[in-house]
Amino acid sequence: MTTQASLPAQSLPAPAPAVNPETREFWDATAQDRLLLRRCRDCDAVIWYPRAICPECASLNTEWFPAAGRGRIYSYTVNHRGEGAYTGLPPFVLAYVELDEGPRLMTNIVGADNAELAVGLPVEVVFHDTGDGAALPRFQPMRD
Ligand SMILES: [Zn+2]
């Protein structure tokens, strides 16, 4: 069996995110290697994507809290035809990671041999600086 290693982390582009007033604190935290989530103080829902209003109960009584930065691969695919900043790249891994706190983030898996990828694989966050005051949260297999 042959294996194909994924791209080293630094060779994936890190385009700057679109930041708005509701996501400013989230992106500012990523620049400090911190992953923040929002939580509803009224119904305890963990809110993703970041926004001020709770999608479960419409409460505005929400707050930021630090996520552990750990989760599991919920679904993934090896993308051979990137678009935009990803055009022309060697194959890279696009995934949904389900965080320990519950939300599922669309992200990239980096630093992994594609042969080890599996649904349920434990992963941890790494941050890739966009050079624009933010960093993209991506995930690598948890090493112990
Ligand atoms: Zn709520």
mmCIF file of C-alpha atoms in Angstrom, residues 20 22-23 26-27 36-38 46-55 64 103-105:
data_model
loop_
_atom_site.group_PDB
_atom_site.id
_atom_site.type_symbol
_atom_site.label_atom_id
_atom_site.label_comp_id
_atom_site.label_asym_id
_atom_site.label_seq_id
_atom_site.Cartn_x
_atom_site.Cartn_y
_atom_site.Cartn_z
ATOM 1 C CA ASN A 20 -17.187 41.908 11.148
ATOM 2 C CA GLU A 22 -19.626 40.056 15.688
ATOM 3 C CA THR A 23 -16.485 38.068 14.810
ATOM 4 C CA PHE A 26 -12.898 35.651 17.721
ATOM 5 C CA TRP A 27 -10.319 36.620 15.079
ATOM 6 C CA LEU A 36 -12.982 31.272 21.437
ATOM 7 C CA LEU A 37 -16.562 30.088 21.247
ATOM 8 C CA ARG A 38 -19.791 31.810 22.204
ATOM 9 C CA VAL A 46 -22.711 26.645 22.271
ATOM 10 C CA ILE A 47 -22.963 28.936 19.268
ATOM 11 C CA TRP A 48 -21.152 28.446 15.966
ATOM 12 C CA TYR A 49 -20.416 30.435 13.822
ATOM 13 C CA PRO A 50 -19.633 33.342 16.149
ATOM 14 C CA ARG A 51 -22.560 35.748 16.476
ATOM 15 C CA ALA A 52 -24.219 37.777 19.167
ATOM 16 C CA ILE A 53 -27.661 36.151 19.062
ATOM 17 C CA CYS A 54 -28.385 32.593 20.191
ATOM 18 C CA PRO A 55 -29.703 30.549 17.231
ATOM 19 C CA TRP A 64 -17.281 34.285 24.866
ATOM 20 C CA PRO A 103 -19.767 22.812 17.253
ATOM 21 C CA ARG A 104 -18.574 21.457 13.898
ATOM 22 C CA LEU A 105 -16.055 23.682 12.118
#
